[in-house]
């Protein structure tokens, strides 16, 4: 799951890092608002737990291969979306700082895919679904669906970032289909583990789950308006659903898009035969002096398209969410 | 549990270990960005950087065996991703993208591997803090690092208990359930511990603000 350096282009990495920094900063601010001193020890412990939990191997049918927990949705369910996002971010930082897992420049990308889309988005799905199914069984079901979607959405997000990186010699719809198929299987494992673990927690200490009625004074410190659909949550649900739908439609659309892409490629190749078609690389040898501008412009346009596209999607989703705000039905945009 | 089982070589005393931490971070960052921007046709540049990283590894006293083991874990992951590119076109093209990804990915990985093995986590944290990491994040990270060892010990204790009580080989579903139970109980115990720690911190005057001796 960890994207190493060298896969996503630096421009996209920069854009994603900005987006991630914004989301993490926002999460920090939300946590500071709760005015509890508990955040630091609790979040730190949860991070250590997710880290250790990943060392527990779950055997698969194929003998030497095993899966493990990713933990984004689980952390969000226990500590709430903001702390959950932080937990995933910090687990990624520690894995980077101890094992060099996941790239340094690509850290922002990883945080965005797994922390923002995975934990925040996953929590939004979970919260939305739980409004329908408030029973313990419903809680577990919501968590399972959210965990599965979070993995799928992260892989979808990766495909988008990869496409924006300006790699050319591949078929995006097919890559999409490949990644989606692969990750819907991984997601199945994550969903099952999350469901099992949550059922244990609900059985033993239901008060530990964020937003549950408290048994001790733990939650009296932070009065929680659980399950209310805030515009942000609604927006994130919308984004998630859109990504999931796109992920699902991709395999079916691939045949059609392949033809379309082939045509576009042909025409694009004919049109730009003397411009550098490979925006991925800084190639001083192939770019004739005159087209220095066009190279720069194409590079710039790729990065602007990347950042702008992501922001536009968020802006649209946020606006939609704001429009839906007062309705009780706003939590589950379907 | 040994204190340094996670990053065994980071507490050495070589010339690499003694370099200023912030310099090392920026150096590796610069190297990765260079690696990302230099086109694969200029592979001698990558070669030189690889040689430099290898030299740095040798200077830092990181054994070759450790390097190979880490690469053995890293390579299948990036290979799986990279092979998806030619696979998406039915292995007709995309090989150059794959080569680029492999070249840049491996080189960047080696760079970061060097960095984390010549900088202990606590010093890395201080350096990141100086480079603008928010204080609350740094505090949570410090807590998290400390607790990793505690939670690992707890996990190992629970696993030992399970081993002592499990005589027959488990089925697949049973293994999943018992593993999930393990994590679930670990979660409950960790949260209990976090609350105890929080109580102890409050008893010592913690008000949500982290103060260190050098801040």
Short mmCIF file of C-alpha atoms in Angstrom, two decimals:
data_model
loop_
_atom_site.label_atom_id
_atom_site.label_comp_id
_atom_site.label_asym_id
_atom_site.label_seq_id
_atom_site.Cartn_x
_atom_site.Cartn_y
_atom_site.Cartn_z
CA UNK A 1 0.00 0.00 0.00
CA UNK A 2 2.86 2.37 0.66
CA UNK A 3 3.75 4.30 -2.41
CA UNK A 4 7.51 4.60 -2.74
CA UNK A 5 9.30 7.56 -4.27
CA UNK A 6 9.75 7.53 -8.00
CA UNK A 7 6.24 6.42 -8.91
CA UNK A 8 4.31 9.63 -8.61
CA UNK A 9 5.81 12.72 -10.24
CA UNK A 10 7.17 15.43 -7.92
CA UNK A 11 4.51 17.94 -9.02
CA UNK A 12 1.67 15.64 -8.04
CA UNK A 13 3.52 14.78 -4.83
CA UNK A 14 3.74 18.47 -4.02
CA UNK A 15 0.05 19.00 -4.71
CA UNK A 16 -0.92 16.02 -2.59
CA UNK A 17 1.43 17.13 0.19
CA UNK A 18 -0.32 20.50 0.30
CA UNK A 19 -3.73 18.84 0.40
CA UNK A 20 -2.59 16.43 3.12
CA UNK A 21 -1.00 19.18 5.18
CA UNK A 22 -4.26 21.09 4.99
CA UNK A 23 -6.31 18.08 6.06
CA UNK A 24 -3.94 17.16 8.89
CA UNK A 25 -3.82 20.77 10.05
CA UNK A 26 -7.59 20.90 10.01
CA UNK A 27 -7.76 17.67 12.01
CA UNK A 28 -5.34 19.10 14.55
CA UNK A 29 -7.48 22.20 14.91
CA UNK A 30 -10.61 20.12 15.35
CA UNK A 31 -8.87 18.12 18.07
CA UNK A 32 -7.67 21.23 19.87
CA UNK A 33 -11.25 22.46 19.94
CA UNK A 34 -12.35 19.53 22.09
CA UNK A 35 -10.34 21.03 24.95
CA UNK A 36 -9.28 17.76 26.42
CA UNK A 37 -5.77 16.89 27.46
CA UNK A 38 -6.40 13.30 26.48
CA UNK A 39 -5.68 13.67 22.78
CA UNK A 40 -1.92 13.30 22.99
CA UNK A 41 -1.64 10.10 25.04
CA UNK A 42 -4.69 8.48 23.47
CA UNK A 43 -3.70 9.22 19.88
CA UNK A 44 -0.12 8.19 20.54
CA UNK A 45 -1.22 4.90 22.06
CA UNK A 46 -3.61 4.24 19.20
CA UNK A 47 -0.81 4.86 16.71
CA UNK A 48 1.42 2.39 18.53
CA UNK A 49 -1.45 -0.10 18.56
CA UNK A 50 -2.09 0.15 14.83
CA UNK A 51 1.65 -0.20 14.29
CA UNK A 52 1.82 -3.31 16.45
CA UNK A 53 -1.45 -4.66 15.06
CA UNK A 54 0.09 -4.65 11.61
CA UNK A 55 2.63 -7.16 12.82
CA UNK A 56 -0.11 -9.74 13.44
CA UNK A 57 -0.26 -11.80 10.28
CA UNK A 58 -3.51 -13.20 9.01
CA UNK A 59 -2.90 -16.40 7.04
CA UNK A 60 -4.41 -16.69 3.59
CA UNK A 61 -5.36 -19.73 1.60
CA UNK A 62 -2.15 -19.43 -0.38
CA UNK A 63 0.28 -20.55 2.26
CA UNK A 64 3.22 -18.10 2.30
CA UNK A 65 1.08 -15.01 1.69
CA UNK A 66 -0.60 -13.32 4.57
CA UNK A 67 -2.43 -10.10 5.12
CA UNK A 68 -2.54 -7.66 7.97
CA UNK A 69 -4.61 -4.85 9.36
CA UNK A 70 -4.24 -1.39 7.87
CA UNK A 71 -6.24 0.19 10.63
CA UNK A 72 -7.33 3.56 9.28
CA UNK A 73 -11.06 2.97 9.63
CA UNK A 74 -10.60 1.13 12.92
CA UNK A 75 -8.68 4.06 14.43
CA UNK A 76 -11.34 6.48 13.21
CA UNK A 77 -14.13 4.39 14.68
CA UNK A 78 -12.46 4.28 18.08
CA UNK A 79 -11.07 7.81 18.33
CA UNK A 80 -13.21 9.74 15.88
CA UNK A 81 -12.37 10.95 12.38
CA UNK A 82 -9.90 13.69 13.26
CA UNK A 83 -7.75 11.62 15.58
CA UNK A 84 -8.10 8.70 13.16
CA UNK A 85 -6.64 10.77 10.36
CA UNK A 86 -3.77 11.77 12.64
CA UNK A 87 -3.15 8.18 13.69
CA UNK A 88 -2.80 7.01 10.11
CA UNK A 89 -0.57 9.96 9.27
CA UNK A 90 1.70 9.28 12.20
CA UNK A 91 1.86 5.56 11.55
CA UNK A 92 3.00 6.42 8.05
CA UNK A 93 5.59 8.85 9.40
CA UNK A 94 6.95 6.28 11.85
CA UNK A 95 7.09 3.59 9.18
CA UNK A 96 8.97 6.00 7.00
CA UNK A 97 11.31 7.08 9.77
CA UNK A 98 12.08 3.58 11.04
CA UNK A 99 11.95 1.37 7.98
CA UNK A 100 12.05 3.75 5.01
CA UNK A 101 8.62 2.32 4.10
CA UNK A 102 6.90 4.64 1.69
CA UNK A 103 8.76 7.48 0.07
CA UNK A 104 9.92 10.74 1.55
CA UNK A 105 8.57 12.95 -1.21
CA UNK A 106 5.61 10.61 -1.61
CA UNK A 107 4.70 10.86 2.07
CA UNK A 108 2.06 13.47 1.27
CA UNK A 109 0.54 11.14 -1.32
CA UNK A 110 0.41 8.27 1.15
CA UNK A 111 -1.11 10.46 3.83
CA UNK A 112 -3.72 11.68 1.40
CA UNK A 113 -4.65 8.22 0.13
CA UNK A 114 -4.74 6.44 3.43
CA UNK A 115 -5.23 9.17 6.04
CA UNK A 116 -7.53 11.61 4.31
CA UNK A 117 -9.38 9.38 1.84
CA UNK A 118 -8.97 6.22 3.93
CA UNK A 119 -9.54 7.33 7.51
CA UNK A 120 -11.61 10.52 7.12
CA UNK A 121 -13.55 9.27 4.12
CA UNK A 122 -13.93 5.82 5.64
CA UNK A 123 -15.28 7.36 8.80
CA UNK A 124 -17.76 9.42 6.82
CA UNK A 125 -19.09 6.29 5.16
CA UNK A 126 -19.23 4.51 8.50
CA UNK A 127 -21.03 7.39 10.20
CA UNK A 128 -23.47 7.75 7.33
CA UNK A 129 -24.33 4.08 7.29
CA UNK A 130 -24.61 3.90 11.05
CA UNK A 131 -27.39 6.42 11.03
CA UNK A 132 -29.43 3.78 9.27
CA UNK A 133 -28.25 0.89 11.38
CA UNK A 134 -27.60 2.02 14.94
CA UNK A 135 -27.61 -1.49 16.40
CA UNK A 136 -24.29 -3.17 17.30
CA UNK A 137 -24.70 -5.46 14.33
CA UNK A 138 -25.35 -2.46 12.14
CA UNK A 139 -22.27 -0.74 13.55
CA UNK A 140 -20.12 -3.70 12.58
CA UNK A 141 -21.71 -3.86 9.14
CA UNK A 142 -21.08 -0.16 8.60
CA UNK A 143 -17.48 -0.58 9.68
CA UNK A 144 -16.97 -3.50 7.31
CA UNK A 145 -18.37 -1.58 4.36
CA UNK A 146 -16.38 1.52 5.25
CA UNK A 147 -13.15 -0.43 5.63
CA UNK A 148 -13.62 -2.12 2.27
CA UNK A 149 -14.46 1.15 0.53
CA UNK A 150 -11.52 2.93 2.15
CA UNK A 151 -9.04 0.49 0.62
CA UNK A 152 -10.76 0.67 -2.75
CA UNK A 153 -10.88 4.45 -2.70
CA UNK A 154 -7.19 4.64 -1.79
CA UNK A 155 -6.28 2.47 -4.77
CA UNK A 156 -8.54 4.51 -7.04
CA UNK A 157 -6.86 7.63 -5.78
CA UNK A 158 -3.50 6.10 -6.58
CA UNK A 159 -4.55 5.45 -10.17
CA UNK A 160 -5.63 9.07 -10.52
CA UNK A 161 -2.32 10.30 -9.14
CA UNK A 162 -0.43 7.95 -11.38
CA UNK A 163 -2.34 9.21 -14.39
CA UNK A 164 -1.64 12.81 -13.40
CA UNK A 165 2.05 12.00 -13.11
CA UNK A 166 2.27 12.01 -16.89
CA UNK A 167 3.43 8.47 -17.42
CA UNK A 168 2.32 7.66 -20.93
CA UNK A 169 2.97 4.16 -22.12
CA UNK A 170 0.19 2.39 -20.37
CA UNK A 171 -3.55 2.04 -20.54
CA UNK A 172 -5.17 3.90 -17.68
CA UNK A 173 -8.52 2.04 -17.75
CA UNK A 174 -6.72 -1.28 -17.66
CA UNK A 175 -4.45 -0.17 -14.84
CA UNK A 176 -7.56 1.03 -13.06
CA UNK A 177 -9.24 -2.33 -13.53
CA UNK A 178 -6.13 -4.19 -12.40
CA UNK A 179 -5.68 -2.08 -9.28
CA UNK A 180 -9.36 -2.11 -8.41
CA UNK A 181 -9.66 -5.86 -8.71
CA UNK A 182 -6.52 -6.40 -6.67
CA UNK A 183 -7.49 -3.94 -3.98
CA UNK A 184 -11.07 -5.07 -3.67
CA UNK A 185 -9.53 -8.36 -2.51
CA UNK A 186 -7.14 -6.64 -0.11
CA UNK A 187 -10.06 -4.56 1.08
CA UNK A 188 -11.98 -7.72 1.82
CA UNK A 189 -9.26 -8.76 4.25
CA UNK A 190 -9.16 -5.32 5.83
CA UNK A 191 -12.97 -5.30 6.13
CA UNK A 192 -13.05 -8.71 7.80
CA UNK A 193 -10.29 -7.87 10.27
CA UNK A 194 -11.87 -4.52 11.12
CA UNK A 195 -15.23 -6.20 11.62
CA UNK A 196 -13.84 -8.93 13.85
CA UNK A 197 -11.78 -6.53 15.95
CA UNK A 198 -14.68 -4.13 16.32
CA UNK A 199 -17.00 -6.94 17.40
CA UNK A 200 -14.51 -7.83 20.14
CA UNK A 201 -14.35 -4.22 21.30
CA UNK A 202 -18.13 -3.78 21.18
CA UNK A 203 -18.47 -6.95 23.17
CA UNK A 204 -15.99 -6.03 25.89
CA UNK A 205 -15.85 -2.25 26.11
CA UNK A 206 -18.57 -0.71 23.93
CA UNK A 207 -17.91 2.65 25.54
CA UNK A 208 -14.53 2.81 23.82
CA UNK A 209 -16.16 3.36 20.44
CA UNK A 210 -16.31 7.02 19.50
CA UNK A 211 -19.78 8.45 19.96
CA UNK A 212 -21.09 5.56 22.03
CA UNK A 213 -22.90 6.31 25.31
CA UNK A 214 -20.21 6.37 27.96
CA UNK A 215 -19.78 4.06 30.90
CA UNK A 216 -17.24 6.22 32.69
CA UNK A 217 -16.25 9.82 32.53
CA UNK A 218 -14.26 9.33 29.34
CA UNK A 219 -16.73 10.98 27.09
CA UNK A 220 -18.15 13.55 29.45
CA UNK A 221 -15.07 15.63 28.75
CA UNK A 222 -15.94 15.99 25.12
CA UNK A 223 -19.63 16.30 24.47
CA UNK A 224 -20.12 14.73 21.10
CA UNK A 225 -22.78 15.41 18.58
CA UNK A 226 -22.34 12.04 17.04
CA UNK A 227 -23.69 11.05 13.65
CA UNK A 228 -24.77 14.51 12.66
CA UNK A 229 -24.13 15.19 9.07
CA UNK A 230 -21.71 18.07 8.85
CA UNK A 231 -21.15 19.50 5.40
CA UNK A 232 -17.63 18.11 5.36
CA UNK A 233 -18.75 14.62 6.20
CA UNK A 234 -21.42 14.76 3.56
CA UNK A 235 -18.90 16.02 1.05
CA UNK A 236 -16.47 13.26 1.86
CA UNK A 237 -19.22 10.65 1.56
CA UNK A 238 -20.10 12.04 -1.84
CA UNK A 239 -16.50 11.93 -2.96
CA UNK A 240 -16.11 8.39 -1.71
CA UNK A 241 -19.21 7.20 -3.48
CA UNK A 242 -18.09 8.87 -6.69
CA UNK A 243 -14.67 7.25 -6.45
CA UNK A 244 -16.15 3.86 -5.68
CA UNK A 245 -18.57 4.12 -8.59
CA UNK A 246 -15.73 5.15 -10.87
CA UNK A 247 -13.68 2.24 -9.60
CA UNK A 248 -16.47 -0.17 -10.35
CA UNK A 249 -17.35 1.18 -13.72
CA UNK A 250 -13.76 1.23 -14.88
CA UNK A 251 -13.52 -2.46 -15.75
CA UNK A 252 -16.71 -2.22 -17.80
CA UNK A 253 -15.70 1.00 -19.41
CA UNK A 254 -12.23 -0.19 -20.30
CA UNK A 255 -13.08 -1.64 -23.68
CA UNK A 256 -14.69 1.55 -24.82
CA UNK A 257 -12.10 3.87 -23.35
CA UNK A 258 -9.32 1.82 -24.81
CA UNK A 259 -10.53 2.59 -28.27
CA UNK A 260 -10.99 6.21 -27.35
CA UNK A 261 -7.54 6.41 -25.87
CA UNK A 262 -5.94 4.75 -28.85
CA UNK A 263 -7.51 7.32 -31.12
CA UNK A 264 -6.52 10.17 -28.85
CA UNK A 265 -3.01 8.83 -28.63
CA UNK A 266 -2.74 8.57 -32.36
CA UNK A 267 -4.06 12.05 -32.93
CA UNK A 268 -2.03 13.43 -30.04
CA UNK A 269 1.07 11.81 -31.41
CA UNK A 270 0.47 13.23 -34.86
CA UNK A 271 -0.19 16.68 -33.52
CA UNK A 272 2.76 16.91 -31.17
CA UNK A 273 5.33 15.04 -33.10
CA UNK A 274 8.01 17.61 -32.49
CA UNK A 275 6.97 18.59 -29.00
CA UNK A 276 8.16 16.28 -26.26
CA UNK A 277 5.43 13.72 -25.70
CA UNK A 278 7.02 12.50 -22.50
CA UNK A 279 6.27 15.14 -19.91
CA UNK A 280 7.42 12.75 -17.23
CA UNK A 281 11.10 13.41 -17.69
CA UNK A 282 13.28 16.43 -17.80
CA UNK A 283 14.90 15.64 -21.07
CA UNK A 284 17.33 18.27 -22.18
CA UNK A 285 18.44 16.35 -25.20
CA UNK A 286 15.21 15.80 -26.99
CA UNK A 287 13.68 19.20 -26.46
CA UNK A 288 14.67 21.58 -29.23
CA UNK A 289 15.52 25.04 -28.04
CA UNK A 290 12.40 26.61 -29.55
CA UNK A 291 9.99 24.36 -27.74
CA UNK A 292 11.46 24.98 -24.30
CA UNK A 293 8.34 26.97 -23.51
CA UNK A 294 6.01 24.25 -24.65
CA UNK A 295 7.82 21.71 -22.52
CA UNK A 296 7.54 23.93 -19.50
CA UNK A 297 3.93 24.72 -20.25
CA UNK A 298 3.00 21.07 -20.62
CA UNK A 299 4.76 20.25 -17.38
CA UNK A 300 3.05 23.12 -15.67
CA UNK A 301 -0.31 22.23 -17.10
CA UNK A 302 0.01 18.68 -15.83
CA UNK A 303 0.73 19.85 -12.32
CA UNK A 304 -1.95 22.52 -12.40
CA UNK A 305 -4.41 20.00 -13.75
CA UNK A 306 -3.47 17.65 -10.94
CA UNK A 307 -3.82 20.10 -8.12
CA UNK A 308 -6.72 21.93 -9.69
CA UNK A 309 -8.63 18.75 -10.44
CA UNK A 310 -8.35 17.50 -6.91
CA UNK A 311 -9.32 20.84 -5.44
CA UNK A 312 -12.20 21.22 -7.86
CA UNK A 313 -13.62 17.86 -6.87
CA UNK A 314 -13.37 18.85 -3.23
CA UNK A 315 -14.90 22.23 -3.83
CA UNK A 316 -17.84 20.73 -5.70
CA UNK A 317 -18.31 18.12 -3.02
CA UNK A 318 -18.15 20.77 -0.27
CA UNK A 319 -20.67 22.97 -2.05
CA UNK A 320 -22.99 20.02 -2.51
CA UNK A 321 -22.58 19.20 1.14
CA UNK A 322 -23.35 22.76 2.19
CA UNK A 323 -26.47 22.72 0.07
CA UNK A 324 -27.63 19.52 1.69
CA UNK A 325 -26.73 20.68 5.18
CA UNK A 326 -29.97 20.98 7.14
CA UNK A 327 -31.61 17.83 5.85
CA UNK A 328 -31.61 14.76 8.01
CA UNK A 329 -30.94 12.64 4.97
CA UNK A 330 -27.70 14.42 4.22
CA UNK A 331 -25.48 11.87 5.92
CA UNK A 332 -25.74 9.28 3.21
CA UNK A 333 -25.42 10.64 -0.24
CA UNK A 334 -26.22 7.77 -2.51
CA UNK B 1 12.56 -6.30 24.32
CA UNK B 2 15.78 -4.72 23.06
CA UNK B 3 15.48 -0.97 22.83
CA UNK B 4 16.72 -0.74 19.26
CA UNK B 5 15.13 -3.70 17.55
CA UNK B 6 13.40 -1.36 15.12
CA UNK B 7 16.37 0.66 13.94
CA UNK B 8 19.45 -1.29 14.95
CA UNK B 9 22.12 0.87 13.32
CA UNK B 10 20.87 4.37 14.01
CA UNK B 11 22.80 4.82 17.22
CA UNK B 12 26.29 4.43 15.83
CA UNK B 13 29.07 6.98 15.99
CA UNK B 14 30.35 7.17 12.43
CA UNK B 15 30.93 10.36 10.49
CA UNK B 16 27.44 9.95 8.98
CA UNK B 17 25.87 9.68 12.40
CA UNK B 18 27.62 12.85 13.52
CA UNK B 19 26.47 15.03 10.62
CA UNK B 20 23.82 17.60 11.58
CA UNK B 21 20.43 15.94 11.35
CA UNK B 22 18.71 18.71 9.45
CA UNK B 23 21.49 18.67 6.88
CA UNK B 24 21.01 14.94 6.40
CA UNK B 25 17.27 15.32 5.88
CA UNK B 26 17.70 18.09 3.33
CA UNK B 27 20.51 16.18 1.62
CA UNK B 28 18.39 13.08 1.15
CA UNK B 29 15.43 15.19 0.06
CA UNK B 30 17.58 16.91 -2.54
CA UNK B 31 18.91 13.58 -3.73
CA UNK B 32 15.43 12.12 -4.17
CA UNK B 33 14.17 15.16 -6.02
CA UNK B 34 17.19 15.01 -8.32
CA UNK B 35 16.56 11.31 -8.88
CA UNK B 36 12.94 12.07 -9.73
CA UNK B 37 13.78 14.78 -12.24
CA UNK B 38 16.75 13.27 -14.06
CA UNK B 39 15.46 11.25 -17.02
CA UNK B 40 16.27 7.55 -17.08
CA UNK B 41 18.33 7.99 -20.25
CA UNK B 42 20.89 9.79 -18.08
CA UNK B 43 21.37 6.67 -16.04
CA UNK B 44 25.03 7.48 -15.25
CA UNK B 45 23.73 10.23 -12.96
CA UNK B 46 21.63 7.68 -11.14
CA UNK B 47 24.62 5.39 -11.06
CA UNK B 48 26.77 8.06 -9.45
CA UNK B 49 24.08 8.75 -6.87
CA UNK B 50 23.75 5.04 -6.14
CA UNK B 51 27.52 4.84 -5.68
CA UNK B 52 27.38 7.84 -3.33
CA UNK B 53 24.59 6.25 -1.29
CA UNK B 54 26.49 3.00 -1.15
CA UNK B 55 29.61 4.82 -0.01
CA UNK B 56 27.57 6.60 2.66
CA UNK B 57 26.14 3.27 3.79
CA UNK B 58 29.65 1.84 4.09
CA UNK B 59 30.84 4.91 5.99
CA UNK B 60 27.93 4.54 8.36
CA UNK B 61 28.85 0.92 9.00
CA UNK B 62 25.54 -0.50 7.79
CA UNK B 63 26.22 -4.13 6.90
CA UNK B 64 25.54 -5.35 3.38
CA UNK B 65 23.39 -8.17 4.68
CA UNK B 66 20.92 -5.79 6.29
CA UNK B 67 20.76 -3.84 3.05
CA UNK B 68 20.04 -6.94 1.01
CA UNK B 69 17.35 -8.13 3.40
CA UNK B 70 15.62 -4.75 3.28
CA UNK B 71 15.84 -4.68 -0.50
CA UNK B 72 14.39 -8.17 -0.60
CA UNK B 73 11.31 -6.87 1.21
CA UNK B 74 11.15 -3.69 -0.78
CA UNK B 75 11.65 -5.08 -4.25
CA UNK B 76 8.58 -7.30 -4.57
CA UNK B 77 6.36 -4.40 -3.52
CA UNK B 78 7.63 -1.90 -6.05
CA UNK B 79 7.97 -4.67 -8.64
CA UNK B 80 4.31 -5.57 -8.21
CA UNK B 81 3.35 -1.98 -8.81
CA UNK B 82 5.77 -1.45 -11.67
CA UNK B 83 4.80 -4.63 -13.49
CA UNK B 84 1.18 -3.42 -13.45
CA UNK B 85 2.13 -0.78 -16.02
CA UNK B 86 3.21 -3.12 -18.85
CA UNK B 87 0.54 -5.58 -17.71
CA UNK B 88 -2.11 -2.94 -18.34
CA UNK B 89 -1.21 -2.90 -22.03
CA UNK B 90 -0.89 -6.66 -22.34
CA UNK B 91 2.91 -6.48 -22.07
CA UNK B 92 3.27 -4.60 -25.34
CA UNK B 93 4.61 -1.31 -24.03
CA UNK B 94 5.13 0.49 -20.78
CA UNK B 95 8.45 -1.18 -20.12
CA UNK B 96 10.23 2.15 -20.02
CA UNK B 97 7.80 3.45 -17.39
CA UNK B 98 8.46 0.32 -15.40
CA UNK B 99 12.22 0.74 -15.66
CA UNK B 100 11.92 4.39 -14.65
CA UNK B 101 9.79 3.54 -11.64
CA UNK B 102 12.17 0.79 -10.55
CA UNK B 103 15.28 2.91 -10.99
CA UNK B 104 13.97 5.95 -9.19
CA UNK B 105 12.11 3.98 -6.56
CA UNK B 106 15.06 1.85 -5.54
CA UNK B 107 17.45 4.78 -5.47
CA UNK B 108 15.12 6.89 -3.32
CA UNK B 109 14.50 3.98 -1.02
CA UNK B 110 18.24 3.51 -0.49
CA UNK B 111 18.60 7.20 0.31
CA UNK B 112 15.91 7.18 2.96
CA UNK B 113 17.21 3.89 4.32
CA UNK B 114 20.55 5.55 4.87
CA UNK B 115 18.90 8.53 6.55
CA UNK B 116 16.87 6.49 9.02
CA UNK B 117 19.83 4.32 9.85
CA UNK B 118 22.14 7.17 10.74
CA UNK B 119 19.57 9.22 12.66
CA UNK B 120 17.90 7.89 15.81
CA UNK B 121 14.17 8.53 15.91
CA UNK B 122 14.27 11.05 18.75
CA UNK B 123 16.85 13.18 16.95
CA UNK B 124 14.91 12.88 13.70
CA UNK B 125 11.90 14.18 15.59
CA UNK B 126 13.82 17.18 16.91
CA UNK B 127 15.08 17.91 13.40
CA UNK B 128 11.60 17.62 11.91
CA UNK B 129 10.32 19.89 14.67
CA UNK B 130 12.96 22.46 13.69
CA UNK B 131 11.89 22.08 10.08
CA UNK B 132 8.34 23.06 10.99
CA UNK B 133 6.49 19.98 12.21
CA UNK B 134 3.63 21.17 14.47
CA UNK B 135 4.37 20.72 18.13
CA UNK B 136 1.30 18.62 18.86
CA UNK B 137 2.20 16.19 16.09
CA UNK B 138 5.73 15.93 17.41
CA UNK B 139 4.41 15.25 20.89
CA UNK B 140 2.04 12.52 19.68
CA UNK B 141 4.86 11.01 17.61
CA UNK B 142 7.12 10.93 20.64
CA UNK B 143 4.41 9.20 22.66
CA UNK B 144 3.73 6.79 19.86
CA UNK B 145 7.36 5.82 19.50
CA UNK B 146 7.62 5.22 23.22
CA UNK B 147 4.46 3.09 23.27
CA UNK B 148 5.39 0.95 20.27
CA UNK B 149 7.78 -0.96 22.51
CA UNK B 150 5.23 -1.23 25.31
CA UNK B 151 2.45 -2.42 23.02
CA UNK B 152 4.81 -4.87 21.33
CA UNK B 153 5.71 -6.35 24.69
CA UNK B 154 2.05 -6.64 25.56
CA UNK B 155 1.33 -8.30 22.20
CA UNK B 156 4.15 -10.76 22.70
CA UNK B 157 2.86 -11.64 26.17
CA UNK B 158 -0.61 -12.29 24.81
CA UNK B 159 0.74 -14.36 21.94
CA UNK B 160 2.77 -16.42 24.35
CA UNK B 161 -0.34 -17.03 26.41
CA UNK B 162 -2.17 -18.13 23.30
CA UNK B 163 0.62 -20.44 22.25
CA UNK B 164 0.57 -22.01 25.69
CA UNK B 165 -3.15 -22.69 25.40
CA UNK B 166 -3.40 -23.72 21.75
CA UNK B 167 -2.41 -27.28 21.11
CA UNK B 168 -3.90 -28.09 17.73
CA UNK B 169 -3.42 -26.31 14.47
CA UNK B 170 -6.14 -23.78 13.84
CA UNK B 171 -8.33 -23.60 10.77
CA UNK B 172 -8.26 -20.52 8.62
CA UNK B 173 -11.39 -18.89 10.02
CA UNK B 174 -10.42 -19.76 13.58
CA UNK B 175 -6.98 -18.25 13.00
CA UNK B 176 -8.54 -15.03 11.74
CA UNK B 177 -10.94 -14.87 14.64
CA UNK B 178 -8.30 -15.50 17.25
CA UNK B 179 -5.94 -12.98 15.63
CA UNK B 180 -8.68 -10.38 15.55
CA UNK B 181 -9.46 -11.15 19.17
CA UNK B 182 -5.80 -10.63 19.94
CA UNK B 183 -5.85 -7.19 18.32
CA UNK B 184 -9.18 -6.34 19.92
CA UNK B 185 -7.96 -7.20 23.40
CA UNK B 186 -4.69 -5.40 22.70
CA UNK B 187 -6.73 -2.35 21.71
CA UNK B 188 -8.75 -2.45 24.92
CA UNK B 189 -5.65 -2.91 27.05
CA UNK B 190 -3.83 -0.13 25.21
CA UNK B 191 -6.71 2.27 25.68
CA UNK B 192 -6.89 1.38 29.35
CA UNK B 193 -3.19 2.04 29.62
CA UNK B 194 -3.52 5.33 27.79
CA UNK B 195 -6.15 6.41 30.29
CA UNK B 196 -3.96 5.43 33.21
CA UNK B 197 -1.05 7.30 31.66
CA UNK B 198 -3.26 10.30 31.09
CA UNK B 199 -4.37 10.20 34.70
CA UNK B 200 -0.77 10.05 35.83
CA UNK B 201 0.13 12.94 33.57
CA UNK B 202 -2.72 15.04 34.92
CA UNK B 203 -1.65 14.20 38.45
CA UNK B 204 1.73 15.68 37.58
CA UNK B 205 0.27 18.89 36.27
CA UNK B 206 -0.18 18.17 32.56
CA UNK B 207 -2.33 20.84 30.96
CA UNK B 208 -2.19 19.78 27.33
CA UNK B 209 1.00 21.69 26.66
CA UNK B 210 4.17 19.68 26.09
CA UNK B 211 7.26 21.22 27.64
CA UNK B 212 10.70 19.85 27.04
CA UNK B 213 13.99 20.81 28.61
CA UNK B 214 15.21 22.47 25.43
CA UNK B 215 12.09 24.40 24.49
#
